Short mmCIF file of C-alpha atoms and ligand atoms in Angstrom, two decimals:
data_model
loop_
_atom_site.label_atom_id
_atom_site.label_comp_id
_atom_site.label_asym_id
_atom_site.label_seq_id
_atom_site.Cartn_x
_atom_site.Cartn_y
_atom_site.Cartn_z
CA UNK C 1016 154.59 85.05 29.10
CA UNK C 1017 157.52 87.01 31.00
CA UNK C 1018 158.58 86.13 33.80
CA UNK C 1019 157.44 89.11 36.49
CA UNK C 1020 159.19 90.00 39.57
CA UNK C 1021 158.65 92.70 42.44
CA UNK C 1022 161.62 95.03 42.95
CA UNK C 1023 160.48 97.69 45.11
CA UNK C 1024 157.72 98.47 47.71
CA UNK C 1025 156.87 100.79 50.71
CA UNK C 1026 153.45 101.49 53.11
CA UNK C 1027 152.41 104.18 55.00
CA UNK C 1028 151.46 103.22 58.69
CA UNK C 1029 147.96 102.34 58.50
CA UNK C 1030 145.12 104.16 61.09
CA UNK C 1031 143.99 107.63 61.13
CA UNK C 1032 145.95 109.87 59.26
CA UNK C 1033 145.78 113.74 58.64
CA UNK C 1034 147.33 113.31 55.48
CA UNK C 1035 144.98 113.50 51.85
CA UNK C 1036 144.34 110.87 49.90
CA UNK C 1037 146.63 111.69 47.41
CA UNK C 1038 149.85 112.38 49.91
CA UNK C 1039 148.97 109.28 51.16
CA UNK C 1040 149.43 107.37 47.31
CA UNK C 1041 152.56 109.51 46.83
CA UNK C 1042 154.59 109.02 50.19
CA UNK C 1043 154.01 105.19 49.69
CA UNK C 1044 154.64 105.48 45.85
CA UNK C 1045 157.79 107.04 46.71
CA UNK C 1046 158.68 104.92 49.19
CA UNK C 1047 158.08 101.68 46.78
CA UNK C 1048 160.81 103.97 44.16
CA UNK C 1049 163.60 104.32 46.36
CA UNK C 1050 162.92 100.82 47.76
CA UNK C 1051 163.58 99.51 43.80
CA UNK C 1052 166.60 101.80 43.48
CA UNK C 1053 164.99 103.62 39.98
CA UNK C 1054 164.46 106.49 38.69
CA UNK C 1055 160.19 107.64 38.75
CA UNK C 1056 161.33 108.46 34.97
CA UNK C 1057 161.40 104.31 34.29
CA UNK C 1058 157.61 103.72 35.47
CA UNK C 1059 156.05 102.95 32.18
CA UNK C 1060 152.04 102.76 33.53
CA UNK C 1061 150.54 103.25 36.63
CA UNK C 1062 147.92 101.19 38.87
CA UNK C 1063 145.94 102.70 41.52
CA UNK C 1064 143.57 100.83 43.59
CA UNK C 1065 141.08 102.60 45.65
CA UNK C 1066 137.30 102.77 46.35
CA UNK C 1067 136.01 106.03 47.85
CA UNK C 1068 138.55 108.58 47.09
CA UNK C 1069 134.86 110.41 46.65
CA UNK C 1070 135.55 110.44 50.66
CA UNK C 1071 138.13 112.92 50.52
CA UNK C 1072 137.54 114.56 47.30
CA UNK C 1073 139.66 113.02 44.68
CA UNK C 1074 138.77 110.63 42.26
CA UNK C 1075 141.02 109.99 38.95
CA UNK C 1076 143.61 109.15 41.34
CA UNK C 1077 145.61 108.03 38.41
CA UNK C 1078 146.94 111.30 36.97
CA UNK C 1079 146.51 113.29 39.84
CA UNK C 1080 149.42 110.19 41.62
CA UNK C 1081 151.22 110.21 38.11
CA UNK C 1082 151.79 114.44 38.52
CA UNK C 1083 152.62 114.33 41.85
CA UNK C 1084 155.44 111.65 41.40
CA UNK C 1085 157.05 114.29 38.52
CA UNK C 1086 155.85 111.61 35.35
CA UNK C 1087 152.54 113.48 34.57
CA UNK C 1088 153.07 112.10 30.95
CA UNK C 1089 152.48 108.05 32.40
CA UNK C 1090 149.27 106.71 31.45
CA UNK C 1091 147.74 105.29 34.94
CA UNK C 1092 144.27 103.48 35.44
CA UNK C 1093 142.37 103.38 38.53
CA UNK C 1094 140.64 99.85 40.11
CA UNK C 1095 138.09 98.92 42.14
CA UNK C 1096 136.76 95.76 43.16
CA UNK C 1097 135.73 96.86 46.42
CA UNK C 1098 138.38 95.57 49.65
CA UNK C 1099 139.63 93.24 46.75
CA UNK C 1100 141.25 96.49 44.93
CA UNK C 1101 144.56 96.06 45.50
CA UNK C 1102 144.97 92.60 44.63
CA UNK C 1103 143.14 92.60 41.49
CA UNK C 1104 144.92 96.07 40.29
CA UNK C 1105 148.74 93.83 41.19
CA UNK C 1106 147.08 91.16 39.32
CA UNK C 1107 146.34 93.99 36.30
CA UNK C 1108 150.06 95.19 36.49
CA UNK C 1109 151.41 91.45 36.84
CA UNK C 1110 149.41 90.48 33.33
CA UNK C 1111 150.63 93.62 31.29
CA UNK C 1112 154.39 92.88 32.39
CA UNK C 1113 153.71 89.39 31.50
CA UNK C 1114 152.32 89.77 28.43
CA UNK C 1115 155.30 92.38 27.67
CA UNK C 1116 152.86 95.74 27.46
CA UNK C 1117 155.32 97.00 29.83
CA UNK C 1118 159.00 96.04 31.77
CA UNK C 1119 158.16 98.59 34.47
CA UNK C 1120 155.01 99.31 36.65
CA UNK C 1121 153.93 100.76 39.91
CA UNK C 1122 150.94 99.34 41.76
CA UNK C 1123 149.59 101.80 44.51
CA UNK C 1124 146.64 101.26 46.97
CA UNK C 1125 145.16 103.93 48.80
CA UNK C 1126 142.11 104.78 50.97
CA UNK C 1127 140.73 107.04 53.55
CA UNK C 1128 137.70 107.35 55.43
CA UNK C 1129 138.47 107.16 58.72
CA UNK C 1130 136.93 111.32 58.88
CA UNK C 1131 133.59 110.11 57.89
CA UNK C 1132 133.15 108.71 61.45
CA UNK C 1133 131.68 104.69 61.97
CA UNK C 1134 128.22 105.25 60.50
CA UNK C 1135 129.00 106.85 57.71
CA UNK C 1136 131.77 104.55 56.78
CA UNK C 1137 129.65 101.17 57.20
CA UNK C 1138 127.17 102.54 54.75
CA UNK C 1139 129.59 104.16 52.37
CA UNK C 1140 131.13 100.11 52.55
CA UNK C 1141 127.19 98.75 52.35
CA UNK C 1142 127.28 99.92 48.68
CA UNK C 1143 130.23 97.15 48.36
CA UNK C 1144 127.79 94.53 48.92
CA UNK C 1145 125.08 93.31 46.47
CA UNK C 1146 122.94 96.87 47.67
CA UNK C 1147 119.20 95.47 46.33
CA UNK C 1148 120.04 92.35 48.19
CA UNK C 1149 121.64 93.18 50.89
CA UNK C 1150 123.21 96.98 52.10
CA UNK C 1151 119.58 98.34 50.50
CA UNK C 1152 117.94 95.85 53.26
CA UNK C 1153 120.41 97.31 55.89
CA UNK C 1154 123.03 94.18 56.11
CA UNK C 1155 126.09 96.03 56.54
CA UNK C 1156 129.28 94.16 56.22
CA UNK C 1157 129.97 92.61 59.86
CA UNK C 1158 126.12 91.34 59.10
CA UNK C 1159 127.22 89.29 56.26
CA UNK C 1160 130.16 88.33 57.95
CA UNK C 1161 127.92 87.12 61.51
CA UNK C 1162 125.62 84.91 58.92
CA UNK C 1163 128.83 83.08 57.94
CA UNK C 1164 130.23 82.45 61.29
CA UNK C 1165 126.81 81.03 62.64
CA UNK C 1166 126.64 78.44 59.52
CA UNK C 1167 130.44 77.71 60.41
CA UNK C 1168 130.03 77.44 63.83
CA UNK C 1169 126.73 75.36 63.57
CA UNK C 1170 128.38 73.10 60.57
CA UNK C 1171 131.63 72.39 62.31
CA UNK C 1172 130.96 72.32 66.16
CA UNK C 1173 133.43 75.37 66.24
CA UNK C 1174 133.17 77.89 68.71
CA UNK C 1175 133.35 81.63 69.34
CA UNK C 1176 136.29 81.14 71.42
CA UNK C 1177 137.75 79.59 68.42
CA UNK C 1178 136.90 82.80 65.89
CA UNK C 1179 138.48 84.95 69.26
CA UNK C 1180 142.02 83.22 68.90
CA UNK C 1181 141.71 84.25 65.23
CA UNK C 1182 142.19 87.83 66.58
CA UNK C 1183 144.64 87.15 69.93
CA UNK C 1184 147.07 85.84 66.96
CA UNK C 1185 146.70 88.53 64.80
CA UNK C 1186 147.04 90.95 67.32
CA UNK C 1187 149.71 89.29 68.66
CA UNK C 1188 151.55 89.65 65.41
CA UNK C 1189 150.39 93.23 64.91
CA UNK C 1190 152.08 93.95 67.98
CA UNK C 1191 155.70 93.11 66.05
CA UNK C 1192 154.46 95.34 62.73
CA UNK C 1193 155.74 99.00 63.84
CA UNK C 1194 153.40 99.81 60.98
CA UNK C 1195 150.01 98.26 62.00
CA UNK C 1196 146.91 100.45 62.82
CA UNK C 1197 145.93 98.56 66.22
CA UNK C 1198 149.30 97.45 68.26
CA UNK C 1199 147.26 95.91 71.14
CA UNK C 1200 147.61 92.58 72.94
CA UNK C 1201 144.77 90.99 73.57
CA UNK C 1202 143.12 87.93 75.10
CA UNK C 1203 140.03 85.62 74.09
CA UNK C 1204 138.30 87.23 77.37
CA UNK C 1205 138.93 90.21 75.89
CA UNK C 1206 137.43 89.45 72.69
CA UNK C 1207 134.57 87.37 74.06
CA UNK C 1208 133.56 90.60 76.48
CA UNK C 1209 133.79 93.27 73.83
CA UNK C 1210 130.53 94.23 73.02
CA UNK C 1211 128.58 92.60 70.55
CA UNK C 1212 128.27 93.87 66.59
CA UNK C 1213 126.61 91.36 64.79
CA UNK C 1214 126.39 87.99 66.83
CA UNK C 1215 128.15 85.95 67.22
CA UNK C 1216 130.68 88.79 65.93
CA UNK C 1217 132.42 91.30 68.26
CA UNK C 1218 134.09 94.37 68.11
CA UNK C 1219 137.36 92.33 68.81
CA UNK C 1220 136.01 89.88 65.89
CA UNK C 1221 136.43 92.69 63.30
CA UNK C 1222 139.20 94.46 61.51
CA UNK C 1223 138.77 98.47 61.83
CA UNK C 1224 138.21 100.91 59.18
CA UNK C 1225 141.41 102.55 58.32
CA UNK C 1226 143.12 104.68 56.12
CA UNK C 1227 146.74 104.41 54.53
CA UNK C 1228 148.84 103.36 51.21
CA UNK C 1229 150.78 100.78 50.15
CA UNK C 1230 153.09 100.73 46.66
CA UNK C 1231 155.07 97.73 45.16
CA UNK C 1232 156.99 98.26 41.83
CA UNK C 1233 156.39 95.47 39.40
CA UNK C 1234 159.10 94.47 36.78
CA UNK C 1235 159.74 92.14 33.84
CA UNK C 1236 162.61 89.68 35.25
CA UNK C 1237 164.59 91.13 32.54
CA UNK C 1238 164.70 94.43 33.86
CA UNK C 1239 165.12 93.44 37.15
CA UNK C 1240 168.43 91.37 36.33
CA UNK C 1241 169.65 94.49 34.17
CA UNK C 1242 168.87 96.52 36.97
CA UNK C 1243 170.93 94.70 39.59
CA UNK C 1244 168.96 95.08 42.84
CA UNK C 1245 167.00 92.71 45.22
CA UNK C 1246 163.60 91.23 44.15
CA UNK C 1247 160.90 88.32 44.52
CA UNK C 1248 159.57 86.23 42.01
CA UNK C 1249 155.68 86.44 40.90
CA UNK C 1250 155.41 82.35 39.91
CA UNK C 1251 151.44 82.42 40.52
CA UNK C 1252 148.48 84.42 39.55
CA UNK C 1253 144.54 83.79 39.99
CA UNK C 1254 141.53 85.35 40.01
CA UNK C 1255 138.08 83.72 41.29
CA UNK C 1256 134.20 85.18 41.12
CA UNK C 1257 131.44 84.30 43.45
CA UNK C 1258 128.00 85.19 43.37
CA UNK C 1259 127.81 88.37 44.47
CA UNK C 1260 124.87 88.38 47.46
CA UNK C 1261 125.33 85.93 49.90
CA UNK C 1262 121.66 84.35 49.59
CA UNK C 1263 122.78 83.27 45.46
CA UNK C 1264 125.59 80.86 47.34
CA UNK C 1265 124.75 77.18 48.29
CA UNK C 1266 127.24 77.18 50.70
CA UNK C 1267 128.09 79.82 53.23
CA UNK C 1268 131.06 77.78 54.52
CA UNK C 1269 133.35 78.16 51.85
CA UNK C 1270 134.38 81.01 49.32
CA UNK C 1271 134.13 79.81 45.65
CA UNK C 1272 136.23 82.87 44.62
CA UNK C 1273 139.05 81.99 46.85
CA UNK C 1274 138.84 78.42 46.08
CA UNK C 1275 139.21 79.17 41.97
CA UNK C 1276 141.77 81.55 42.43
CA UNK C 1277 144.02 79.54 44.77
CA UNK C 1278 143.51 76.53 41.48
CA UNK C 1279 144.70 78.72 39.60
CA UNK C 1280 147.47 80.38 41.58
CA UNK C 1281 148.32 76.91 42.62
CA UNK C 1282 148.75 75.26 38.98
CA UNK C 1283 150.89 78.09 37.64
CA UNK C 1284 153.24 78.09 40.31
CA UNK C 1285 153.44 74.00 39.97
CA UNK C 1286 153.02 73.71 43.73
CA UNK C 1287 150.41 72.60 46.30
CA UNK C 1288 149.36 74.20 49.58
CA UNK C 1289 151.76 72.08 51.63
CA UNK C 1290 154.56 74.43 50.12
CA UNK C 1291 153.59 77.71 50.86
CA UNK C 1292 155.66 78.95 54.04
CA UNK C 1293 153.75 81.70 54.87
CA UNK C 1294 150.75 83.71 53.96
CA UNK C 1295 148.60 86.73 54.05
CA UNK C 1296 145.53 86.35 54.33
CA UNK C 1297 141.88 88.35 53.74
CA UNK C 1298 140.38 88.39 57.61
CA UNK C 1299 138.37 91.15 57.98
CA UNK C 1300 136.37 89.18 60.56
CA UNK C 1301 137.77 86.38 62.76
CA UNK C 1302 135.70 83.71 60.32
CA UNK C 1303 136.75 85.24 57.05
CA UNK C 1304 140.64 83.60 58.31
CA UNK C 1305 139.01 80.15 59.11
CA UNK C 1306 137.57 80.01 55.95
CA UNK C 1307 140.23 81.16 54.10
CA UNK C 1308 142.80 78.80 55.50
CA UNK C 1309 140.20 76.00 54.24
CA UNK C 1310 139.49 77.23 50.85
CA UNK C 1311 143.36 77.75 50.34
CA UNK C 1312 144.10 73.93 51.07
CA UNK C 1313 145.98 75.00 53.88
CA UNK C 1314 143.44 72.84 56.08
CA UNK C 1315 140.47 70.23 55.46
CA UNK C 1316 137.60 71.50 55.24
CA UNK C 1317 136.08 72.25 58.85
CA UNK C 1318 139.44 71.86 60.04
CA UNK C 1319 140.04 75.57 60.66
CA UNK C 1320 138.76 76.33 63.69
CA UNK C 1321 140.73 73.37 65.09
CA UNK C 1322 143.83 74.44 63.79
CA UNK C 1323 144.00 78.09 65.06
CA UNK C 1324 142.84 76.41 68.32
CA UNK C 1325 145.73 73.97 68.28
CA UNK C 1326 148.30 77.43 67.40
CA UNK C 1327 149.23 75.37 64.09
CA UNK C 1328 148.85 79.05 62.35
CA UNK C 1329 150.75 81.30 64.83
CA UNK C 1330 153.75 82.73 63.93
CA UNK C 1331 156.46 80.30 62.44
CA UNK C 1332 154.47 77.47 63.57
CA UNK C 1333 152.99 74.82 60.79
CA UNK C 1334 152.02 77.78 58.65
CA UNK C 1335 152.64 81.03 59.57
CA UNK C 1336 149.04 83.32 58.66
CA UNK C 1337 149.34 86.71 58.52
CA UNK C 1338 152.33 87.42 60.11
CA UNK C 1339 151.75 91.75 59.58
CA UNK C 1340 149.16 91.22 61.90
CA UNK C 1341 146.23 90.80 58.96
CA UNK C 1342 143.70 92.76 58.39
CA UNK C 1343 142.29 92.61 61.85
CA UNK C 1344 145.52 94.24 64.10
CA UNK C 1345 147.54 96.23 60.90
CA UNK C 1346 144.25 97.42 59.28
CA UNK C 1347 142.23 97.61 56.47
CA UNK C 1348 142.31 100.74 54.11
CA UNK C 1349 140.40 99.00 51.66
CA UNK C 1350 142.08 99.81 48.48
CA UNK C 1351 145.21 99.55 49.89
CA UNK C 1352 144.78 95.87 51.86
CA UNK C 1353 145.85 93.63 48.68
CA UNK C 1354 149.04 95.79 47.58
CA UNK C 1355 149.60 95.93 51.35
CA UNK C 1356 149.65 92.61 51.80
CA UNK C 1357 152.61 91.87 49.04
CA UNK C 1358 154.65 94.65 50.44
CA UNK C 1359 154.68 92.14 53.81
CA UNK C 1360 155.40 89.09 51.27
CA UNK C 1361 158.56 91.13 49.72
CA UNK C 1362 159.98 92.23 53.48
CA UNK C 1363 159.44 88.77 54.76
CA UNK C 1364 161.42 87.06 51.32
CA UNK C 1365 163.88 89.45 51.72
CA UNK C 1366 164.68 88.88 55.56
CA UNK C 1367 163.19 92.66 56.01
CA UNK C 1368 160.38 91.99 58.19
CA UNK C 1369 162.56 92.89 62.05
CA UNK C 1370 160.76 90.66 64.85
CA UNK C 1371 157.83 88.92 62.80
CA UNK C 1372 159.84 87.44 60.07
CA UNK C 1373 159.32 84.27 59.80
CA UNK C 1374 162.32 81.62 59.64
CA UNK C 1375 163.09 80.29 56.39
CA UNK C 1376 160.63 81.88 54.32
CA UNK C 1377 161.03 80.88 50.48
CA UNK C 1378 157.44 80.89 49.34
CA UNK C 1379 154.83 83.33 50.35
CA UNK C 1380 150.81 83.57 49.39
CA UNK C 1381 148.30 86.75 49.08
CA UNK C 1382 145.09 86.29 49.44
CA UNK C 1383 142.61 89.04 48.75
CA UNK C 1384 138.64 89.66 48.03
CA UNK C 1385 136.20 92.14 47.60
CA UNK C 1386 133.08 92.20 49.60
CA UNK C 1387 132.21 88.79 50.66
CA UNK C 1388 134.43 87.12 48.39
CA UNK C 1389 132.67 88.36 45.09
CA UNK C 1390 135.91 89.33 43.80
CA UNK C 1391 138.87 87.14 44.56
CA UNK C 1392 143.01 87.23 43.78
CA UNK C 1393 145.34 85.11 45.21
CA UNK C 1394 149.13 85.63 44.16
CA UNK C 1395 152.41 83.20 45.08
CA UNK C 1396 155.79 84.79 45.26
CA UNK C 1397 159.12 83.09 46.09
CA UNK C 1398 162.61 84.51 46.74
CA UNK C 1399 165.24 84.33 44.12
C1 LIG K 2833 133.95 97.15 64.88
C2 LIG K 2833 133.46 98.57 64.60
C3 LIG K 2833 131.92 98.56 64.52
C4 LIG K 2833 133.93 99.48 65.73
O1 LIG K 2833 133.49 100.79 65.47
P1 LIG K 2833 133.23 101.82 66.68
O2 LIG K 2833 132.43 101.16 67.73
O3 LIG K 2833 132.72 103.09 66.10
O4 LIG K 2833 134.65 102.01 67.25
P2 LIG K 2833 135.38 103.37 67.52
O5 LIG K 2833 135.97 103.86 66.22
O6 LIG K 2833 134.47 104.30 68.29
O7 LIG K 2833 136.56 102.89 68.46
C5 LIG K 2833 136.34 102.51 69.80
C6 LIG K 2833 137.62 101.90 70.30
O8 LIG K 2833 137.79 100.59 69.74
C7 LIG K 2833 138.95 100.55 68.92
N1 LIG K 2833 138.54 99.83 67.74
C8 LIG K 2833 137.65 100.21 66.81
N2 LIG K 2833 137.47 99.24 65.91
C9 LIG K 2833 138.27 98.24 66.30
C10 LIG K 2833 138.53 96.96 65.79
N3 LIG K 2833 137.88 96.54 64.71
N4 LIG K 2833 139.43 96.15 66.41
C11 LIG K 2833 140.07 96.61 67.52
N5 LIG K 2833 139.85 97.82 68.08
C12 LIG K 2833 138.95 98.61 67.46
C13 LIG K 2833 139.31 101.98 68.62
O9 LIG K 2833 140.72 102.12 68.40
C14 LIG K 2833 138.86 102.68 69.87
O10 LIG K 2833 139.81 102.47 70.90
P3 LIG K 2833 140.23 103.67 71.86
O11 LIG K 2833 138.93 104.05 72.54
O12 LIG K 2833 141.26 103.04 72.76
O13 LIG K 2833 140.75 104.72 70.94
C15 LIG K 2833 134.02 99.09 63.24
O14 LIG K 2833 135.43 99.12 63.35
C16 LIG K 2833 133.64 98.20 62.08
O15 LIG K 2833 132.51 98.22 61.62
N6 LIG K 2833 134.57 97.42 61.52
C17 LIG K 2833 134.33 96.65 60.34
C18 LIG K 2833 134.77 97.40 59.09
C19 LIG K 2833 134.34 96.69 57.85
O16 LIG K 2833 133.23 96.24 57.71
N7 LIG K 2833 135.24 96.59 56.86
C20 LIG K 2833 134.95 95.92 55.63
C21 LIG K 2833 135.16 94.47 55.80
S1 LIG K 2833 134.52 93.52 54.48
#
């Protein structure tokens, strides 16, 4: 295999916007081209990851991106694997440079539904899940989520104070990411009193909807040498699969996806979770974090809550977790999350990332699923 590097990436701010779906692709495919210093003419294929582009109109993203960035002749593919999209779609683009397909490829993620209003939005997301099982039955998402939190929190003692500090960090760091979707401090009180969605889960315990874009341009190491500019190294790639309702799991404490990925991720690179400096993780509810700090190694198991609770996951403190602010305070435009969340890993290796960076950051992690953890990707970057 190649060796694969990232060379280029941009984002849109993430919230409401008035812009289409397809602006949104193109102003943060553009962005990711100037950021990498080529020409759109060099992009060899083209990965789009999005999920209801039916929402505003557009599907076949692909060529619709492709002519709008000036190389209508680029083949392009669009992915979905529901909030999972954009990881799985860089994990597409990684294997085809790696497996020398192509030296040159640009990974966009895109969504927006934000004009559909709440309702609409939560079922539109419902068809994510396993629908006979569970959207059909009307378990929307924060449902799903609330069923995992009460097995944590009855398993491991934890508390919902302890899922609330999940989101006072986040927000915290969101506050620092001029990009983020909800720059608002916040305390546990805060949290605690917002009103209830799905207990013990508040409206403080989950990440928004939100629309936006994020690009990152993918490159053989080759390439990126010849090409002379700044760029981070892709040295691990894996992809997990869970059952995909909740009830077909024996453990609702833990997310086999994640867990199989990370292996994966983990072996490749040749390093263990003790080495990873910083990462960005998939918490689109306060418990999703807890769990995913478990399932990465980061923590023993049922150690999570105690650790956010002891600040051992704040901002350059044992391990920095989502220092953009995650999913919860910068937002979560589905399609757009897992791209998204390597555009923060290439700022941060670079020294780009203004008042969040974290100090001395050499190795970074993405973590990314699709519905409750169906789908899974987990990536490991270092700087060069
Ligand atoms: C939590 C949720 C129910 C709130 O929806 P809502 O009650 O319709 O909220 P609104 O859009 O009316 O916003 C009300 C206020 O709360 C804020 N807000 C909305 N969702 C928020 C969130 N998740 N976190 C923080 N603030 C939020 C809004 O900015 C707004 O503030 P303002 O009045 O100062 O402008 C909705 O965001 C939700 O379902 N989130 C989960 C999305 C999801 O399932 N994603 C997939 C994950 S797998």
């Amino acid at each position: 295999m190649k060796k694969v590097c990232v060379i280029g990436a941009g984002s849109t701010n993430y919230g409401k916007a008035k812009e289409s779906i397809t602006e949104l692709a193109v102003n943060a495919a553009r962005d990711a081209i100037k950021s990498s210093n080529i020409e759109p003419k060099e992009i060899e294929y083209g990965l789009i990851s999005n999920v209801f582009g039916v929402a505003d109109k557009q599907v076949h993203l692909a060529p619709v991106i492709m002519t709008n960035l000036g190389i209508p002749h680029v083949p392009g593919l669009t992915i979905e694997s529901a909030c999972g999209s954009g990881s799985i779609a860089f994990r597409e683009a990684y294997a085809n440079v790696a497996a020398g397909f192509y030296d040159v490829v640009l990974a966009v993620g895109v969504e927006k539904v934000t004009h559909t209003g709440t309702t609409r939005s939560t079922t539109l997301f419902s068809y994510c899940s396993d629908f006979f099982y569970e959207g059909g039955c009307g378990v929307s998402f924060p449902g799903l989520f609330a069923s995992m939190a009460r097995a944590y929190i009855t398993r491991y003692k934890a508390s919902e104070e302890d899922l609330a500090m999940v989101a006072v960090k986040n927000h915290e760091n969101g506050m620092l990411n001029p990009k983020a979707h909800v720059r608002k401090r916040i305390s546990v009180d805060d949290v605690l009193n917002s009103p209830i969605v799905a207990s013990p889960l508040k409206l403080l315990d989950c990440c928004p909807f939100s629309d936006g874009a994020s690009a990152v341009i993918i490159a053989s190491e080759e390439f990126a040498k010849k090409h002379g500019g700044e760029y981070i190294e892709v040295i691990g790639s894996g992809r997990g699969a869970s059952p995909a309702a909740l009830q077909n799991r024996e453990d609702l404490t833990t997310i086999p996806s994640t867990r199989a990925a990370a292996m994966q991720a983990y072996k490749q690179a040749n390093l263990t979770p003790k080495d990873i400096d910083f990462a960005e993780v998939h918490d689109c509810f306060t418990i999703a974090e807890i769990v995913d700090i478990e399932d990465l190694g980061f923590f023993e198991k049922g150690r999570g809550a105690a650790a956010v609770r002891e600040g051992l996951t704040q901002l350059n403190s044992e391990i920095s977790i989502n220092p953009s602010g995650g999913l919860k305070s910068k937002g979560h435009p589905i399609g757009a999350t897992g791209i998204g969340q390597i555009v923060e890993i290439y700022e941060q290796l670079l020294n780009k990332a203004g008042e969040r960076q974290v100090k001395d950051a050499n190795i970074g992690l993405s973590h990314n699923f699709g519905a409750t953890g169906a789908s899974c990707a987990v990536h490991i970057f270092r700087s060069v």
